[in-house]
CSV table of C-alpha atoms and ligand atoms in Angstrom, one decimal:
chain,number,residue,atom,x,y,z
A,1,MET,CA,83.9,110.2,88.7
A,2,ASN,CA,87.3,111.1,87.3
A,3,GLY,CA,86.7,114.8,87.4
A,4,GLN,CA,89.8,116.9,88.3
A,5,ARG,CA,89.8,118.6,91.6
A,6,ARG,CA,92.8,120.5,92.9
A,7,PHE,CA,93.6,119.9,96.5
A,8,GLY,CA,93.8,123.0,98.7
A,9,ARG,CA,95.6,121.4,101.6
A,10,VAL,CA,97.2,118.0,101.9
A,11,LEU,CA,97.6,116.3,105.3
A,12,ILE,CA,100.7,114.2,105.5
A,13,ALA,CA,100.1,111.3,107.8
A,14,ASN,CA,103.7,110.4,108.4
A,15,ARG,CA,107.0,111.7,109.9
A,16,GLY,CA,110.7,111.8,109.2
A,17,GLU,CA,112.3,112.1,105.8
A,18,ILE,CA,109.2,110.9,103.9
A,19,ALA,CA,107.0,113.6,105.5
A,20,LEU,CA,109.5,116.2,104.3
A,21,ARG,CA,109.7,114.6,100.9
A,22,ILE,CA,106.0,114.7,100.4
A,23,GLN,CA,105.8,118.3,101.7
A,24,ARG,CA,108.3,119.4,99.1
A,25,ALA,CA,106.2,117.7,96.3
A,26,CYS,CA,103.1,119.5,97.6
A,27,ARG,CA,104.8,122.8,97.6
A,28,ALA,CA,106.2,122.3,94.1
A,29,LEU,CA,102.5,121.8,93.0
A,30,GLY,CA,101.4,124.9,94.9
A,31,LEU,CA,99.5,122.9,97.6
A,32,GLU,CA,99.4,123.8,101.2
A,33,THR,CA,100.6,121.2,103.7
A,34,VAL,CA,99.3,120.0,107.1
A,35,ALA,CA,101.9,118.3,109.3
A,36,VAL,CA,100.6,116.0,112.0
A,37,HIS,CA,103.0,114.8,114.7
A,38,SER,CA,103.3,113.0,117.9
A,39,GLU,CA,104.5,114.7,121.1
A,40,ALA,CA,108.0,113.3,120.4
A,41,ASP,CA,108.2,115.0,117.0
A,42,ALA,CA,107.1,118.5,117.9
A,43,GLU,CA,110.5,120.0,117.0
A,44,SER,CA,110.8,118.0,113.8
A,45,ARG,CA,111.8,119.7,110.5
A,46,HIS,CA,108.7,118.9,108.6
A,47,VAL,CA,106.6,120.2,111.5
A,48,ARG,CA,108.4,123.5,111.4
A,49,ALA,CA,108.2,123.8,107.7
A,50,ALA,CA,104.5,123.0,107.3
A,51,ASP,CA,101.8,125.5,106.6
A,52,ILE,CA,99.8,124.1,109.5
A,53,ALA,CA,101.0,121.7,112.2
A,54,LEU,CA,98.9,119.7,114.6
A,55,CYS,CA,99.9,117.5,117.5
A,56,ILE,CA,97.8,114.3,117.3
A,57,GLY,CA,98.9,112.3,120.3
A,58,PRO,CA,101.6,110.8,122.5
A,59,PRO,CA,104.8,109.4,121.2
A,60,ALA,CA,103.6,105.8,120.8
A,61,ALA,CA,102.7,105.3,117.1
A,62,SER,CA,99.6,103.4,118.0
A,63,ARG,CA,98.3,106.6,119.6
A,64,SER,CA,99.4,109.1,116.9
A,65,TYR,CA,100.6,108.1,113.4
A,66,LEU,CA,98.6,104.9,113.5
A,67,ASP,CA,95.4,106.4,115.0
A,68,PRO,CA,92.8,106.8,112.2
A,69,ASP,CA,90.4,108.8,114.2
A,70,ALA,CA,93.1,111.3,115.3
A,71,LEU,CA,94.1,111.7,111.6
A,72,LEU,CA,90.6,112.2,110.3
A,73,LEU,CA,89.9,114.7,113.1
A,74,ALA,CA,93.1,116.6,112.2
A,75,ALA,CA,92.1,116.6,108.5
A,76,ARG,CA,88.7,118.0,109.4
A,77,ALA,CA,90.0,120.6,111.8
A,78,THR,CA,92.6,121.9,109.3
A,79,GLY,CA,90.4,121.9,106.2
A,80,ALA,CA,92.7,119.3,104.4
A,81,SER,CA,91.0,117.8,101.3
A,82,ALA,CA,93.4,114.8,100.9
A,83,ILE,CA,95.7,112.6,103.0
A,84,HIS,CA,99.1,111.3,101.9
A,85,PRO,CA,100.0,108.3,104.0
A,86,GLY,CA,103.7,107.9,103.0
A,87,TYR,CA,105.1,104.5,103.7
A,88,GLY,CA,104.7,102.3,106.8
A,89,PHE,CA,102.1,103.3,109.4
A,90,LEU,CA,98.6,103.4,107.7
A,91,SER,CA,99.8,103.4,104.1
A,92,GLU,CA,98.6,99.9,103.3
A,93,ASN,CA,95.6,99.8,105.6
A,94,ALA,CA,92.6,99.3,103.4
A,95,ASP,CA,90.1,100.2,106.1
A,96,PHE,CA,91.9,103.6,106.6
A,97,ALA,CA,91.8,104.3,102.9
A,98,ASP,CA,88.1,103.6,102.9
A,99,ALA,CA,87.5,105.7,106.0
A,100,VAL,CA,89.3,108.6,104.4
A,101,GLU,CA,87.2,108.4,101.3
A,102,ALA,CA,84.0,107.9,103.4
A,103,ALA,CA,84.8,111.1,105.2
A,104,GLY,CA,84.7,112.9,101.8
A,105,LEU,CA,88.5,113.3,101.6
A,106,THR,CA,90.9,111.8,99.0
A,107,PHE,CA,93.3,109.0,100.0
A,108,ILE,CA,96.5,109.6,98.0
A,109,GLY,CA,97.0,106.0,97.0
A,110,PRO,CA,94.9,103.2,95.5
A,111,THR,CA,91.4,102.3,96.4
A,112,GLY,CA,90.7,100.3,99.6
A,113,ALA,CA,89.6,97.5,97.4
A,114,SER,CA,93.1,97.4,95.6
A,115,ILE,CA,94.9,97.6,98.9
A,116,ARG,CA,92.8,94.7,100.3
A,117,LEU,CA,93.3,92.6,97.1
A,118,MET,CA,97.1,93.0,97.4
A,119,GLY,CA,97.2,92.7,101.2
A,120,ASP,CA,95.9,89.1,100.9
A,121,LYS,CA,98.9,87.4,99.2
A,122,ILE,CA,96.7,84.6,97.8
A,123,THR,CA,94.2,87.0,96.0
A,124,ALA,CA,97.1,89.2,94.9
A,125,LYS,CA,98.9,86.2,93.3
A,126,ARG,CA,95.7,85.0,91.7
A,127,ALA,CA,95.0,88.4,90.2
A,128,MET,CA,98.5,88.7,88.9
A,129,ARG,CA,98.6,85.2,87.4
A,130,ALA,CA,95.3,85.8,85.7
A,131,ALA,CA,96.7,89.1,84.2
A,132,GLY,CA,99.8,87.3,82.8
A,133,VAL,CA,102.4,88.3,85.4
A,134,PRO,CA,104.8,85.3,86.0
A,135,CYS,CA,104.5,83.9,89.5
A,136,VAL,CA,106.4,81.4,91.7
A,137,PRO,CA,104.9,78.0,91.1
A,138,GLY,CA,102.8,76.8,94.0
A,139,SER,CA,99.4,76.1,95.4
A,140,ASP,CA,97.5,78.7,93.4
A,141,GLY,CA,95.2,79.3,96.3
A,142,PRO,CA,94.8,78.3,100.0
A,143,LEU,CA,96.2,75.0,101.1
A,144,PRO,CA,93.6,72.2,101.0
A,145,PRO,CA,92.3,71.1,104.5
A,146,ALA,CA,93.4,67.5,104.3
A,147,LEU,CA,97.0,66.7,105.1
A,148,ASP,CA,97.4,64.1,102.4
A,149,GLU,CA,96.2,66.6,99.8
A,150,ILE,CA,98.8,69.1,101.1
A,151,HIS,CA,101.5,66.4,100.8
A,152,ALA,CA,100.4,65.6,97.3
A,153,LEU,CA,100.6,69.3,96.4
A,154,ALA,CA,104.1,69.8,97.9
A,155,LYS,CA,105.3,66.7,96.0
A,156,GLN,CA,103.9,68.1,92.8
A,157,VAL,CA,105.4,71.6,93.3
A,158,GLY,CA,108.7,69.9,94.3
A,159,TYR,CA,110.9,70.3,97.4
A,160,PRO,CA,112.1,72.5,98.9
A,161,VAL,CA,108.9,74.4,99.4
A,162,ILE,CA,108.0,77.5,101.4
A,163,VAL,CA,104.8,77.7,103.4
A,164,LYS,CA,103.4,81.2,103.6
A,165,ALA,CA,100.6,83.0,105.4
A,166,SER,CA,98.1,84.8,103.1
A,167,GLY,CA,98.0,87.6,105.7
A,168,GLY,CA,101.8,87.8,105.8
A,169,GLY,CA,104.3,89.5,103.6
A,170,GLY,CA,107.5,91.3,104.0
A,171,GLY,CA,109.1,88.2,105.5
A,172,ARG,CA,106.5,87.6,108.2
A,173,GLY,CA,104.7,84.3,108.5
A,174,MET,CA,106.7,81.9,106.4
A,175,ARG,CA,108.6,78.6,106.8
A,176,VAL,CA,110.9,76.7,104.5
A,177,VAL,CA,110.3,72.9,104.2
A,178,TRP,CA,113.2,70.9,102.9
A,179,THR,CA,111.7,67.4,103.1
A,180,GLU,CA,108.4,65.7,103.1
A,181,GLY,CA,108.8,64.6,106.7
A,182,ASP,CA,108.9,68.2,108.0
A,183,LEU,CA,105.8,69.4,106.1
A,184,ALA,CA,103.0,68.6,108.5
A,185,GLU,CA,104.7,70.3,111.5
A,186,ALA,CA,105.6,73.3,109.4
A,187,VAL,CA,102.0,73.7,108.3
A,188,THR,CA,100.6,73.4,111.8
A,189,LEU,CA,103.2,75.9,113.3
A,190,THR,CA,102.9,78.5,110.5
A,191,ALA,CA,99.0,78.4,110.7
A,192,LYS,CA,99.2,78.9,114.4
A,193,GLU,CA,101.6,81.8,114.1
A,194,ALA,CA,99.6,83.3,111.3
A,195,GLN,CA,96.4,83.1,113.4
A,196,GLN,CA,98.1,85.0,116.2
A,197,ALA,CA,99.9,87.6,114.1
A,198,PHE,CA,97.3,88.3,111.4
A,199,GLY,CA,94.1,86.8,112.8
A,200,ASN,CA,94.0,84.5,109.7
A,201,PRO,CA,95.5,81.0,109.6
A,202,THR,CA,95.1,80.7,105.8
A,203,LEU,CA,98.3,79.4,104.2
A,204,TYR,CA,99.6,78.9,100.7
A,205,LEU,CA,102.7,77.1,99.4
A,206,GLU,CA,105.4,77.9,96.8
A,207,ARG,CA,108.5,76.3,95.4
A,208,PHE,CA,111.4,77.7,97.5
A,209,MET,CA,113.8,79.6,95.4
A,210,GLN,CA,117.2,79.2,97.0
A,211,LYS,CA,119.5,81.9,95.7
A,212,PRO,CA,117.2,84.5,94.1
A,213,ARG,CA,117.7,88.3,93.8
A,214,HIS,CA,114.9,90.7,94.9
A,215,VAL,CA,114.0,92.7,91.8
A,216,GLU,CA,111.0,95.0,91.9
A,217,ILE,CA,109.2,97.0,89.2
A,218,GLN,CA,107.8,100.5,89.9
A,219,VAL,CA,104.4,101.4,88.3
A,220,LEU,CA,102.4,104.6,88.1
A,221,CYS,CA,98.7,104.5,87.0
A,222,ASP,CA,96.2,107.3,86.5
A,223,THR,CA,92.4,107.2,86.8
A,224,HIS,CA,92.0,107.4,83.0
A,225,GLY,CA,93.3,103.9,82.1
A,226,THR,CA,97.0,104.7,81.7
A,227,ALA,CA,99.5,102.4,83.4
A,228,LEU,CA,103.2,102.9,83.1
A,229,TRP,CA,106.2,100.9,84.4
A,230,LEU,CA,109.3,102.9,85.5
A,231,GLY,CA,112.0,100.2,85.3
A,232,ALA,CA,113.5,97.8,87.9
A,233,ARG,CA,115.2,98.2,91.2
A,234,ASP,CA,117.5,95.5,92.8
A,235,CYS,CA,116.9,95.4,96.5
A,236,SER,CA,118.8,92.2,97.3
A,237,LEU,CA,121.0,93.7,99.9
A,238,GLN,CA,118.9,93.1,103.0
A,239,ARG,CA,119.3,92.1,106.6
A,240,ARG,CA,116.3,90.5,108.4
A,241,HIS,CA,114.0,91.7,105.6
A,242,GLN,CA,115.2,95.3,106.0
A,243,LYS,CA,116.7,96.7,102.8
A,244,VAL,CA,120.1,98.3,103.3
A,245,ILE,CA,121.2,99.3,99.8
A,246,GLU,CA,119.1,99.5,96.6
A,247,GLU,CA,120.0,100.2,93.0
A,248,ALA,CA,118.3,100.9,89.7
A,249,PRO,CA,118.4,99.4,87.2
A,250,ALA,CA,119.0,95.8,88.4
A,251,PRO,CA,122.5,95.0,87.1
A,252,GLY,CA,123.0,92.4,84.5
A,253,ILE,CA,119.4,91.7,83.6
A,254,PRO,CA,118.6,92.2,79.9
A,255,PRO,CA,116.6,95.4,79.4
A,256,ALA,CA,114.3,93.5,77.0
A,257,LEU,CA,113.4,91.0,79.8
A,258,ILE,CA,112.7,93.9,82.2
A,259,ALA,CA,110.5,95.5,79.5
A,260,GLU,CA,108.5,92.3,79.1
A,261,ILE,CA,107.9,91.9,82.8
A,262,GLY,CA,107.3,95.7,83.2
A,263,GLU,CA,104.6,95.5,80.5
A,264,SER,CA,102.9,92.6,82.2
A,265,CYS,CA,102.8,94.6,85.5
A,266,ALA,CA,101.3,97.6,83.7
A,267,GLU,CA,98.7,95.3,82.0
A,268,ALA,CA,97.8,93.8,85.4
A,269,CYS,CA,97.3,97.3,86.7
A,270,ARG,CA,94.9,98.1,83.9
A,271,ARG,CA,93.0,94.9,84.5
A,272,ILE,CA,92.4,95.6,88.2
A,273,GLY,CA,91.9,99.3,87.8
A,274,TYR,CA,94.9,100.1,89.9
A,275,ARG,CA,95.6,103.8,90.6
A,276,GLY,CA,98.6,105.6,91.9
A,277,ALA,CA,102.1,104.4,92.6
A,278,GLY,CA,102.8,100.7,93.2
A,279,THR,CA,105.6,98.2,93.3
A,280,PHE,CA,105.7,94.6,92.0
A,281,GLU,CA,108.1,92.4,94.0
A,282,PHE,CA,109.8,89.6,92.1
A,283,LEU,CA,112.3,86.9,92.9
A,284,TYR,CA,114.8,86.6,90.0
A,285,GLU,CA,116.9,83.5,89.6
A,286,ASP,CA,118.4,81.8,86.6
A,287,GLY,CA,117.0,84.3,84.2
A,288,ILE,CA,113.4,83.9,85.5
A,289,PHE,CA,111.1,86.4,87.2
A,290,ALA,CA,108.6,85.2,89.7
A,291,PHE,CA,106.1,87.6,91.3
A,292,ILE,CA,105.7,87.3,95.1
A,293,GLU,CA,103.9,90.4,96.4
A,294,MET,CA,102.8,93.9,95.4
A,295,ASN,CA,103.3,97.0,97.6
A,296,THR,CA,100.5,99.6,97.2
A,297,ARG,CA,102.5,102.6,98.6
A,298,VAL,CA,105.4,104.8,97.7
A,299,GLN,CA,108.6,103.1,98.8
A,300,VAL,CA,111.6,104.2,100.7
A,301,GLU,CA,113.8,103.5,97.7
A,302,HIS,CA,111.7,105.5,95.2
A,303,PRO,CA,114.4,108.1,94.7
A,304,ILE,CA,116.6,105.7,92.7
A,305,THR,CA,113.8,105.3,90.1
A,306,GLU,CA,113.3,109.1,90.1
A,307,ALA,CA,117.0,109.5,89.4
A,308,THR,CA,117.1,107.0,86.5
A,309,THR,CA,113.8,108.0,84.9
A,310,GLY,CA,113.6,111.7,85.7
A,311,ILE,CA,110.1,111.3,86.9
A,312,ASP,CA,109.0,112.8,90.3
A,313,ILE,CA,107.0,109.9,91.7
A,314,VAL,CA,105.5,111.8,94.7
A,315,CYS,CA,104.4,114.7,92.5
A,316,ALA,CA,102.8,112.1,90.2
A,317,GLN,CA,101.0,110.5,93.1
A,318,LEU,CA,99.5,113.9,94.0
A,319,ARG,CA,98.5,114.7,90.4
A,320,ILE,CA,97.0,111.3,89.9
A,321,ALA,CA,95.0,111.8,93.1
A,322,GLN,CA,93.8,115.1,91.8
A,323,GLY,CA,92.4,113.3,88.8
A,324,GLU,CA,95.0,114.5,86.3
A,325,PRO,CA,95.9,112.2,83.4
A,326,LEU,CA,99.6,111.1,83.2
A,327,ASP,CA,101.2,113.2,80.5
A,328,ILE,CA,104.0,110.8,79.8
A,329,ARG,CA,104.0,107.8,77.4
A,330,GLN,CA,105.7,104.5,78.0
A,331,GLU,CA,108.0,105.0,75.0
A,332,ASP,CA,109.3,108.3,76.5
A,333,ILE,CA,110.4,106.6,79.7
A,334,LEU,CA,114.1,105.8,79.4
A,335,THR,CA,116.6,104.6,82.0
A,336,HIS,CA,119.4,107.2,82.3
A,337,GLY,CA,122.5,105.8,83.9
A,338,HIS,CA,122.5,104.1,87.3
A,339,ALA,CA,121.4,105.1,90.8
A,340,ILE,CA,122.2,103.6,94.2
A,341,GLU,CA,120.7,104.4,97.6
A,342,CYS,CA,122.2,103.8,101.1
A,343,ARG,CA,119.8,103.9,104.0
A,344,ILE,CA,121.3,105.6,106.9
A,345,ASN,CA,120.1,104.2,110.2
A,346,ALA,CA,120.8,105.4,113.7
A,347,GLU,CA,122.0,102.1,114.9
A,348,ASP,CA,125.1,100.3,116.1
A,349,PRO,CA,127.1,99.2,113.0
A,350,LEU,CA,128.0,95.9,114.5
A,351,SER,CA,125.1,94.9,116.8
A,352,PHE,CA,122.4,96.8,114.8
A,353,MET,CA,120.8,98.0,118.1
A,354,PRO,CA,119.0,101.3,117.6
A,355,SER,CA,121.0,104.3,118.7
A,356,PRO,CA,118.6,107.2,119.5
A,357,GLY,CA,119.7,110.5,121.0
A,358,LEU,CA,121.1,113.9,120.2
A,359,VAL,CA,122.8,114.3,116.8
A,360,SER,CA,125.6,116.7,117.7
A,361,ARG,CA,127.2,116.8,114.3
A,362,TRP,CA,125.6,116.2,110.9
A,363,ASP,CA,127.9,117.1,108.0
A,364,LEU,CA,126.3,116.1,104.7
A,365,PRO,CA,128.2,115.2,101.5
A,366,GLY,CA,127.3,116.8,98.2
A,367,GLY,CA,128.5,117.1,94.6
A,368,ALA,CA,127.5,116.0,91.2
A,369,GLY,CA,124.9,113.2,91.2
A,370,ILE,CA,124.4,113.2,95.0
A,371,ARG,CA,120.9,113.6,96.6
A,372,ILE,CA,120.2,113.4,100.3
A,373,ASP,CA,116.8,112.8,101.7
A,374,THR,CA,116.7,113.5,105.4
A,375,HIS,CA,114.8,115.3,108.1
A,376,VAL,CA,117.9,115.5,110.4
A,377,THR,CA,119.9,118.6,111.2
A,378,ALA,CA,122.6,119.1,113.8
A,379,GLY,CA,120.9,119.4,117.2
A,380,TYR,CA,118.1,117.0,116.2
A,381,THR,CA,117.2,114.3,118.7
A,382,VAL,CA,116.4,110.9,117.2
A,383,PRO,CA,113.5,109.6,119.2
A,384,PRO,CA,113.5,106.0,120.4
A,385,TYR,CA,109.9,105.3,119.4
A,386,TYR,CA,110.1,104.8,115.6
A,387,ASP,CA,112.1,103.3,112.8
A,388,SER,CA,115.8,104.1,112.9
A,389,LEU,CA,116.0,105.5,109.3
A,390,ILE,CA,117.5,109.0,109.6
A,391,GLY,CA,118.3,109.6,106.0
A,392,LYS,CA,119.2,108.3,102.6
A,393,ILE,CA,122.1,109.0,100.3
A,394,ILE,CA,121.3,108.6,96.6
A,395,ALA,CA,124.1,108.6,94.1
A,396,HIS,CA,123.4,108.8,90.3
A,397,GLY,CA,126.0,108.4,87.6
A,398,ALA,CA,126.2,107.7,83.9
A,399,THR,CA,127.3,104.1,84.7
A,400,ARG,CA,127.1,101.8,87.8
A,401,GLU,CA,130.8,102.3,88.3
A,402,GLN,CA,130.4,106.1,88.4
A,403,ALA,CA,127.4,105.8,90.8
A,404,ILE,CA,129.5,103.6,93.1
A,405,ALA,CA,132.5,106.0,92.9
A,406,ARG,CA,130.3,109.0,93.7
A,407,LEU,CA,128.6,107.2,96.6
A,408,ARG,CA,132.0,106.1,98.0
A,409,VAL,CA,133.1,109.8,98.0
A,410,ALA,CA,129.9,110.8,99.6
A,411,LEU,CA,130.1,108.2,102.3
A,412,ALA,CA,133.7,109.2,103.0
A,413,GLU,CA,132.7,112.8,103.4
A,414,MET,CA,129.7,112.3,105.7
A,415,ARG,CA,130.2,113.0,109.4
A,416,VAL,CA,127.8,112.1,112.1
A,417,GLU,CA,128.4,112.4,115.8
A,418,GLY,CA,126.2,111.9,118.9
A,419,VAL,CA,124.4,108.8,117.6
A,420,SER,CA,125.9,105.7,116.0
A,421,THR,CA,125.1,105.0,112.4
A,422,ASN,CA,125.5,102.3,109.8
A,423,LEU,CA,127.8,104.5,107.7
A,424,PRO,CA,130.8,102.2,108.4
A,425,LEU,CA,128.8,99.3,107.2
A,426,HIS,CA,127.9,101.1,104.0
A,427,ARG,CA,131.6,102.0,103.4
A,428,ASP,CA,132.6,98.4,103.8
A,429,ILE,CA,129.9,97.0,101.5
A,430,LEU,CA,130.8,99.6,98.8
A,431,ALA,CA,134.4,98.3,99.0
A,432,ASP,CA,133.4,94.7,98.6
A,433,PRO,CA,134.4,93.1,95.3
A,434,HIS,CA,131.2,91.0,95.0
A,435,PHE,CA,129.0,94.0,95.5
A,436,GLN,CA,131.1,95.9,93.0
A,437,ALA,CA,130.7,93.1,90.5
A,438,GLY,CA,126.9,93.4,90.9
A,439,GLY,CA,124.0,90.9,91.1
A,440,VAL,CA,124.5,89.4,94.6
A,441,ASP,CA,121.5,87.3,95.9
A,442,ILE,CA,119.2,88.0,98.9
A,443,HIS,CA,121.3,86.1,101.3
A,444,TYR,CA,124.6,87.7,100.4
A,445,LEU,CA,124.6,90.5,103.1
A,446,GLU,CA,123.8,88.1,106.0
A,447,ARG,CA,126.5,85.7,104.8
A,448,TRP,CA,129.0,88.6,104.5
A,449,LEU,CA,128.1,89.9,108.0
A,450,ALA,CA,128.5,86.4,109.5
A,451,GLU,CA,131.9,86.0,108.0
A,452,ARG,CA,133.0,89.5,108.9
A,453,VAL,CA,132.5,89.0,112.7
A,454,ALA,CA,134.3,85.7,112.6
A,455,PRO,CA,138.0,85.8,113.3
B,1,LIG,C1,110.4,83.5,99.0
B,1,LIG,C2,111.8,83.1,99.0
B,1,LIG,C3,112.1,82.0,98.3
B,1,LIG,N1,111.2,81.3,97.6
B,1,LIG,N2,109.5,82.8,98.3
B,1,LIG,C4,110.8,87.1,102.1
B,1,LIG,C5,110.1,88.4,102.2
B,1,LIG,C6,108.8,88.2,101.4
B,1,LIG,N3,108.5,89.3,100.6
B,1,LIG,C7,109.0,87.0,100.6
B,1,LIG,N4,110.3,86.4,101.0
B,1,LIG,C8,110.8,85.3,100.4
B,1,LIG,N5,110.0,84.6,99.6
B,1,LIG,C9,109.9,81.7,97.6
B,1,LIG,N6,109.0,81.0,96.9
B,1,LIG,C10,112.6,83.9,99.7
B,1,LIG,C11,112.2,85.0,100.4
B,1,LIG,C12,113.2,85.7,101.2
B,1,LIG,C13,113.6,87.0,100.8
B,1,LIG,C14,112.9,87.7,99.7
B,1,LIG,C15,113.3,88.9,99.3
B,1,LIG,C16,114.3,89.6,100.0
B,1,LIG,C17,114.9,89.0,101.1
B,1,LIG,C18,114.6,87.7,101.5
B,1,LIG,C19,115.2,87.1,102.5
B,1,LIG,C20,114.8,85.9,102.9
B,1,LIG,C21,113.8,85.2,102.2
């Protein structure tokens, strides 16, 4: 079962900066790459740089990057032995992971069963609780059918509560309830929305944490029983559930507490037989960690963990999928300094409307401790069909202050023309004293933006 098999060719079922990132990792391991692309991405950098490139459909993601049949056909046609899904698109689709394996290929990620377990937020929470991961207090399962039982439960958990859809996640399908009188309507509405959005009206309930930080733990697990945690990331700076700036480690949280939580995550992975890279999402408030969800893919912000641990997470994903044992021990994983990532989006810095089009100028910063992950070059056209992420600046320093200083120099150096970007927003946030102090909560950015546009 766990025999090692080297991939000849890896098909990368993604686009943009992450497709290029995965391609580089493949190349570093001596693996050939297959780029698949939509008609809109034919001129893209990862397409040009691939060993083999194949157009799999029209611009709409549903007819290209999200089309399982097109991807499997492309893998067969090009002789790929494995598929790396990247993030987004089909990366957390359990049926796709199963279909890849059923076709005799390797899905570079966890099993379909693991993805399914974590995709259902109720089963995910149950599994994590059973394994000793601290969770937000709540219903510990689906809401009971009778309204008076739901009321009793909410009273017991304590108001305010948050009603969430088991099929939701990432901010979709949830509603905060401040008082008993609003509970019944919230349950009815959220169930209706969940049925429409996820085809599943099942709900659960949690105590609503009012000013938490979003702190996540990166894990890496092989198929030989080794599970490691790679430290924490603070992703509290978000707008409408889209992360804007992330940093590692999470400032101000005692390393011993991170270690305790990290160890519980690794133990949970061993218990469920998790394989590959994964992220445990927690809310952190008043010194307490509470698990909310697990992501079963590589994340956009993985480079800050790579910077602080020195571990190449995408290479590790590939090697794990080839059946290799992890050759690092937990005690050898140390956090070196501090890393911060700014996500560069092609969007209006004030209205946040997407800003696709021709990038006429693209001057990148550089220098000590600066990493840029991007697929963009001058002359590239940002298509209107996909996510507006066009690059990431990652700054690493010996201290948080040094990382901030390096990032501010990099942001000042960078020049983009032709499309609007959120670079001005990043420059402003990096100058903000509260950001500089560290440890702002998940609502900070939206409050800051609301105050900024006011006179
Ligand atoms: C919560 C919460 C407060 N209390 N759960 C939003 C995204 C999804 N991953 C879970 N989310 C939240 N769950 C309890 N019990 C607040 C949020 C939340 C949030 C979480 C992380 C980052 C940004 C957020 C913005 C609004 C709400």
